Amino acid sequence: MNSTAATQPTQLATELSGLDKAERIAALRTKMRRWGTDVVEFPAAASAPTSAATSPSATSAPTSPVASVSAESPTDPTALPVPSGLRALFTASGMPGGLPIGGVSTIDRPGMVQAALIAAVTSQGKHVAIINEPELSLATVADLGGDLTRIAVIPDAGDSPLDIAAVLIEGVDLVTGYLPRTTMTRARPIDSRLRSHNSALLLIDGYWPSIQLQIHSELAQVAGLGVGHGRIRQLEWDVRLQAKSGLQATTRWSPSLDTAEAASAAVPASAVETASAAVPLRLAR
């Protein structure tokens, strides 16, 4: 990217004014290509891949440990959708039932939890841009119910990734991936852009001067394997959230159990401190 990159997001803001979401995204993709940034897009057929877990000829195969997650849009307009099995966790940590809009969150590692968040957002008709993360398994996102036609992938944002992120915020609901450590001065205009465009930024293992939410995940259990035999039938993660306020909450989560039925068994926010075994939430200050 050339020396004018720092002014391009400001110039683009005027060009995008008055456009609807679809027009904004099309304009952003065109602009980034002109700037020499590769943008990977997916045809409509990519949103429903055929896999061993979903093919009609595989009805006798074992259940896949990765299943389509259930997601519903939060009633609070300041949050993006999350998997139904994690909604109570977000509420318990002080978030409005989903990934907070208008600010920055971090996740400690790429993998299943990040893929499930992307799947939940796109399955509800919203758009995601993935930046500097070519290793993300989009097949997993699709298996989790994500709509790949609503995802733009920028495998290499070049030498000005913060400027590319600022541009993406203009048109998509969630930007996620790797961005370099930055200063308060450099972060402030991006924070303002997130608020004014009702977008969210989810950084992987990153630093940001003002972080609303930190997401930590760790593979906790693999079910179905014995000594020298068996198949993986279920994977479970321990997921912990820590809000800027200091409030924390933890739960055990599995995408294979993340269904509407599991969500209905989640503990409501008013009863979080007496959470049942179905959704074990542990709170700490």
Coordinates of C-alpha atoms in Angstrom, one line a residue:
M1 CA 0.0 0.0 0.0
N2 CA 1.4 3.4 -0.9
S3 CA 1.9 6.5 1.3
T4 CA -1.6 7.8 0.7
A5 CA -3.1 4.8 2.6
A6 CA -3.7 6.8 5.8
T7 CA -6.0 9.2 4.0
Q8 CA -7.9 6.6 2.0
P9 CA -10.4 5.6 4.8
T10 CA -11.4 9.2 5.3
Q11 CA -11.9 9.7 1.5
L12 CA -13.9 6.5 1.3
A13 CA -16.3 7.5 4.1
T14 CA -17.7 10.3 1.8
E15 CA -18.0 7.9 -1.1
L16 CA -19.9 5.3 0.9
S17 CA -22.4 7.8 2.4
G18 CA -26.0 7.1 1.4
L19 CA -25.2 3.5 0.2
D20 CA -27.0 0.5 1.7
K21 CA -25.1 -2.5 3.2
A22 CA -24.8 -4.5 0.0
E23 CA -23.6 -1.5 -2.0
R24 CA -21.1 -0.6 0.7
I25 CA -19.6 -4.1 0.6
A26 CA -19.3 -4.1 -3.2
A27 CA -17.6 -0.7 -3.1
L28 CA -15.2 -1.8 -0.4
R29 CA -14.2 -4.9 -2.4
T30 CA -13.6 -2.8 -5.5
K31 CA -11.6 -0.2 -3.7
M32 CA -9.3 -2.8 -2.0
R33 CA -8.6 -4.5 -5.3
R34 CA -7.6 -1.2 -6.8
W35 CA -5.2 -0.7 -3.8
G36 CA -3.6 -4.1 -4.6
T37 CA -5.2 -6.0 -1.7
D38 CA -6.5 -9.5 -2.5
V39 CA -10.1 -10.2 -1.4
V40 CA -11.3 -13.8 -1.5
E41 CA -15.0 -14.2 -2.2
F42 CA -17.3 -17.2 -2.4
P43 CA -20.1 -18.0 -4.8
A44 CA -23.6 -18.7 -3.5
A45 CA -23.1 -22.5 -3.7
A46 CA -20.3 -22.3 -1.2
S47 CA -22.7 -21.5 1.6
A48 CA -24.0 -25.1 1.6
P49 CA -21.1 -27.4 1.1
T50 CA -21.6 -31.2 0.9
S51 CA -19.6 -33.1 3.5
A52 CA -19.5 -36.5 5.0
A53 CA -21.6 -35.3 7.8
T54 CA -24.4 -33.8 5.6
S55 CA -24.4 -36.0 2.5
P56 CA -27.5 -38.1 2.0
S57 CA -25.3 -41.1 1.4
A58 CA -23.7 -40.7 4.8
T59 CA -26.8 -41.3 6.9
S60 CA -25.2 -44.4 8.5
A61 CA -22.0 -42.5 9.4
P62 CA -21.1 -41.5 13.0
T63 CA -22.4 -38.1 14.1
S64 CA -19.8 -35.4 13.4
P65 CA -18.3 -33.7 16.4
V66 CA -18.8 -30.4 14.5
A67 CA -22.5 -29.6 14.0
S68 CA -24.3 -26.5 12.8
V69 CA -24.7 -24.1 15.7
S70 CA -28.0 -22.5 16.6
A71 CA -27.9 -18.7 16.6
E72 CA -30.5 -16.0 17.0
S73 CA -30.1 -12.2 16.8
P74 CA -29.9 -10.6 20.2
T75 CA -32.8 -8.5 21.3
D76 CA -30.3 -5.8 22.2
P77 CA -29.2 -3.9 19.0
T78 CA -25.7 -3.3 20.6
A79 CA -24.7 -6.9 20.2
L80 CA -23.9 -9.4 17.3
P81 CA -25.3 -12.9 17.3
V82 CA -23.4 -15.7 19.1
P83 CA -24.0 -19.4 19.3
S84 CA -27.1 -20.1 21.4
G85 CA -25.0 -22.3 23.8
L86 CA -22.8 -19.3 24.6
R87 CA -25.5 -16.6 24.9
A88 CA -26.0 -17.0 28.6
L89 CA -22.2 -16.8 29.1
F90 CA -22.1 -13.4 27.3
T91 CA -25.0 -12.2 29.4
A92 CA -23.4 -13.4 32.6
S93 CA -20.2 -11.5 31.8
G94 CA -22.2 -8.2 31.5
M95 CA -22.5 -8.2 27.7
P96 CA -25.9 -7.7 26.0
G97 CA -26.4 -11.3 25.0
G98 CA -23.8 -11.3 22.2
L99 CA -20.6 -9.9 20.9
P100 CA -20.5 -6.1 21.7
I101 CA -21.0 -3.7 18.8
G102 CA -19.1 -0.5 18.7
G103 CA -15.9 -1.7 20.3
V104 CA -13.0 -4.1 20.3
S105 CA -13.0 -7.7 21.7
T106 CA -10.1 -10.1 21.8
I107 CA -9.9 -13.9 21.5
D108 CA -6.8 -15.7 22.7
R109 CA -6.5 -18.1 19.8
P110 CA -8.0 -19.0 16.4
G111 CA -10.0 -22.2 16.2
M112 CA -13.4 -23.6 16.9
V113 CA -14.8 -20.8 19.1
Q114 CA -13.8 -18.1 16.6
A115 CA -15.3 -20.1 13.8
A116 CA -18.5 -20.6 15.7
L117 CA -18.8 -16.8 16.3
I118 CA -18.3 -16.1 12.6
A119 CA -20.8 -18.8 11.7
A120 CA -23.4 -17.3 14.1
V121 CA -23.0 -13.8 12.7
T122 CA -23.2 -14.7 9.1
S123 CA -26.1 -17.2 9.6
Q124 CA -28.2 -14.2 10.7
G125 CA -27.5 -12.3 7.5
K126 CA -24.6 -10.2 8.7
H127 CA -21.2 -9.7 7.0
V128 CA -17.8 -10.6 8.3
A129 CA -14.3 -9.7 7.0
I130 CA -11.3 -11.9 8.0
I131 CA -8.0 -10.1 7.9
N132 CA -4.5 -11.6 8.0
E133 CA -5.7 -15.1 8.9
P134 CA -5.2 -17.4 5.9
E135 CA -5.1 -20.4 8.2
L136 CA -8.7 -20.1 9.3
S137 CA -10.7 -23.2 8.3
L138 CA -13.7 -21.8 6.3
A139 CA -14.9 -25.4 5.9
T140 CA -15.4 -25.5 9.7
V141 CA -17.3 -22.2 9.5
A142 CA -19.6 -23.7 6.8
D143 CA -20.1 -26.9 8.8
L144 CA -21.1 -24.8 11.8
G145 CA -23.9 -23.2 9.7
G146 CA -22.0 -20.1 8.5
D147 CA -22.9 -18.4 5.2
L148 CA -19.6 -18.1 3.2
T149 CA -21.2 -15.7 0.7
R150 CA -21.3 -13.1 3.6
I151 CA -17.5 -13.5 4.3
A152 CA -14.7 -11.5 2.7
V153 CA -11.2 -12.9 3.3
I154 CA -8.1 -10.6 3.1
P155 CA -5.3 -13.1 3.5
D156 CA -2.6 -10.4 3.5
A157 CA -3.4 -6.8 4.4
G158 CA 0.1 -5.7 3.4
D159 CA 2.0 -3.1 5.3
S160 CA -1.0 -1.0 6.4
P161 CA -3.4 -3.5 8.1
L162 CA -4.9 -0.9 10.4
D163 CA -5.9 1.2 7.4
I164 CA -7.5 -1.9 5.7
A165 CA -9.4 -2.7 8.9
A166 CA -10.6 0.9 9.1
V167 CA -11.9 0.6 5.5
L168 CA -13.6 -2.7 6.2
I169 CA -15.4 -1.3 9.3
E170 CA -17.3 1.0 6.9
G171 CA -19.2 -1.9 5.3
V172 CA -19.2 -5.1 7.4
D173 CA -20.6 -6.0 10.8
L174 CA -17.6 -7.8 12.1
V175 CA -13.9 -7.6 11.3
T176 CA -11.7 -10.3 12.8
G177 CA -8.1 -11.5 12.5
Y178 CA -4.6 -10.4 13.3
L179 CA -3.7 -6.7 13.7
P180 CA -0.4 -5.3 15.0
R181 CA 0.0 -3.7 18.4
T182 CA -1.0 -0.1 18.2
T183 CA -1.1 3.1 20.3
M184 CA -4.0 5.0 21.8
T185 CA -3.6 7.8 19.2
R186 CA -3.7 5.3 16.3
A187 CA -6.6 3.3 17.8
R188 CA -8.9 6.2 18.7
P189 CA -10.2 6.9 15.1
I190 CA -10.8 3.2 14.6
D191 CA -12.7 3.0 17.9
S192 CA -14.8 6.0 16.7
R193 CA -15.4 4.4 13.3
L194 CA -16.6 1.2 15.1
R195 CA -19.2 3.2 17.1
S196 CA -20.4 5.3 14.1
H197 CA -20.8 2.3 11.8
N198 CA -22.2 -0.2 14.4
S199 CA -19.4 -2.6 13.7
A200 CA -17.3 -4.8 15.9
L201 CA -13.6 -5.8 15.9
L202 CA -12.5 -9.2 17.2
L203 CA -8.7 -9.5 17.4
I204 CA -6.8 -12.7 17.8
D205 CA -4.3 -12.7 20.6
G206 CA -3.9 -9.0 20.2
Y207 CA -3.4 -5.8 22.1
W208 CA -5.7 -2.8 21.9
P209 CA -5.8 0.2 24.2
S210 CA -9.5 -0.2 24.9
I211 CA -10.8 -3.7 25.0
Q212 CA -14.5 -4.3 25.9
L213 CA -14.3 -8.1 26.2
Q214 CA -11.6 -10.8 26.3
I215 CA -12.5 -14.4 25.2
H216 CA -10.4 -17.3 26.4
S217 CA -11.0 -20.9 25.2
E218 CA -9.3 -24.2 25.8
L219 CA -10.1 -27.7 24.6
A220 CA -11.3 -29.5 27.7
Q221 CA -12.6 -32.9 26.6
V222 CA -12.6 -35.3 23.6
A223 CA -15.4 -37.9 23.8
G224 CA -15.6 -41.2 21.9
L225 CA -12.0 -42.3 22.0
G226 CA -10.8 -45.4 24.0
V227 CA -7.4 -47.0 24.3
G228 CA -6.5 -47.7 20.7
H229 CA -10.1 -47.6 19.4
G230 CA -13.1 -45.4 18.9
R231 CA -14.1 -42.2 17.0
I232 CA -14.2 -38.6 18.1
R233 CA -17.9 -38.0 18.7
Q234 CA -17.9 -34.8 20.7
L235 CA -15.4 -32.0 21.5
E236 CA -15.9 -29.7 24.5
W237 CA -14.3 -26.4 25.2
D238 CA -14.0 -24.4 28.4
V239 CA -14.8 -20.8 27.4
R240 CA -14.2 -17.9 29.7
L241 CA -15.1 -14.2 29.2
Q242 CA -13.7 -11.2 31.0
A243 CA -15.4 -7.9 30.5
K244 CA -13.8 -4.5 30.8
S245 CA -15.7 -4.1 34.1
G246 CA -13.8 -7.0 35.5
L247 CA -16.8 -9.4 35.6
Q248 CA -15.9 -12.9 34.4
A249 CA -17.9 -16.0 33.5
T250 CA -17.0 -19.5 32.4
T251 CA -18.9 -22.3 30.8
R252 CA -18.3 -25.7 29.2
W253 CA -19.4 -25.5 25.5
S254 CA -19.7 -28.0 22.6
P255 CA -20.7 -27.2 19.1
S256 CA -22.3 -30.6 18.7
L257 CA -24.7 -29.8 21.5
D258 CA -25.3 -26.1 20.5
T259 CA -28.9 -26.4 19.4
A260 CA -32.1 -24.5 20.0
E261 CA -33.0 -27.1 22.7
A262 CA -29.7 -26.6 24.5
A263 CA -30.2 -22.9 24.4
S264 CA -33.6 -23.2 26.0
A265 CA -31.9 -25.0 28.9
A266 CA -29.5 -22.2 29.5
V267 CA -29.6 -20.4 32.8
P268 CA -31.2 -16.9 32.6
A269 CA -29.2 -13.9 33.7
S270 CA -31.3 -13.5 36.8
A271 CA -30.3 -17.0 38.0
V272 CA -26.7 -17.1 36.8
E273 CA -25.3 -17.6 40.3
T274 CA -27.3 -20.8 40.8
A275 CA -26.5 -22.2 37.3
S276 CA -27.4 -25.8 36.7
A277 CA -25.1 -28.5 35.3
A278 CA -26.7 -27.9 31.8
V279 CA -24.8 -24.6 31.5
P280 CA -22.3 -24.3 34.3
L281 CA -21.5 -20.7 34.7
R282 CA -18.9 -19.6 37.2
L283 CA -18.7 -16.0 38.1
A284 CA -15.9 -14.1 39.7
R285 CA -15.0 -10.4 40.3

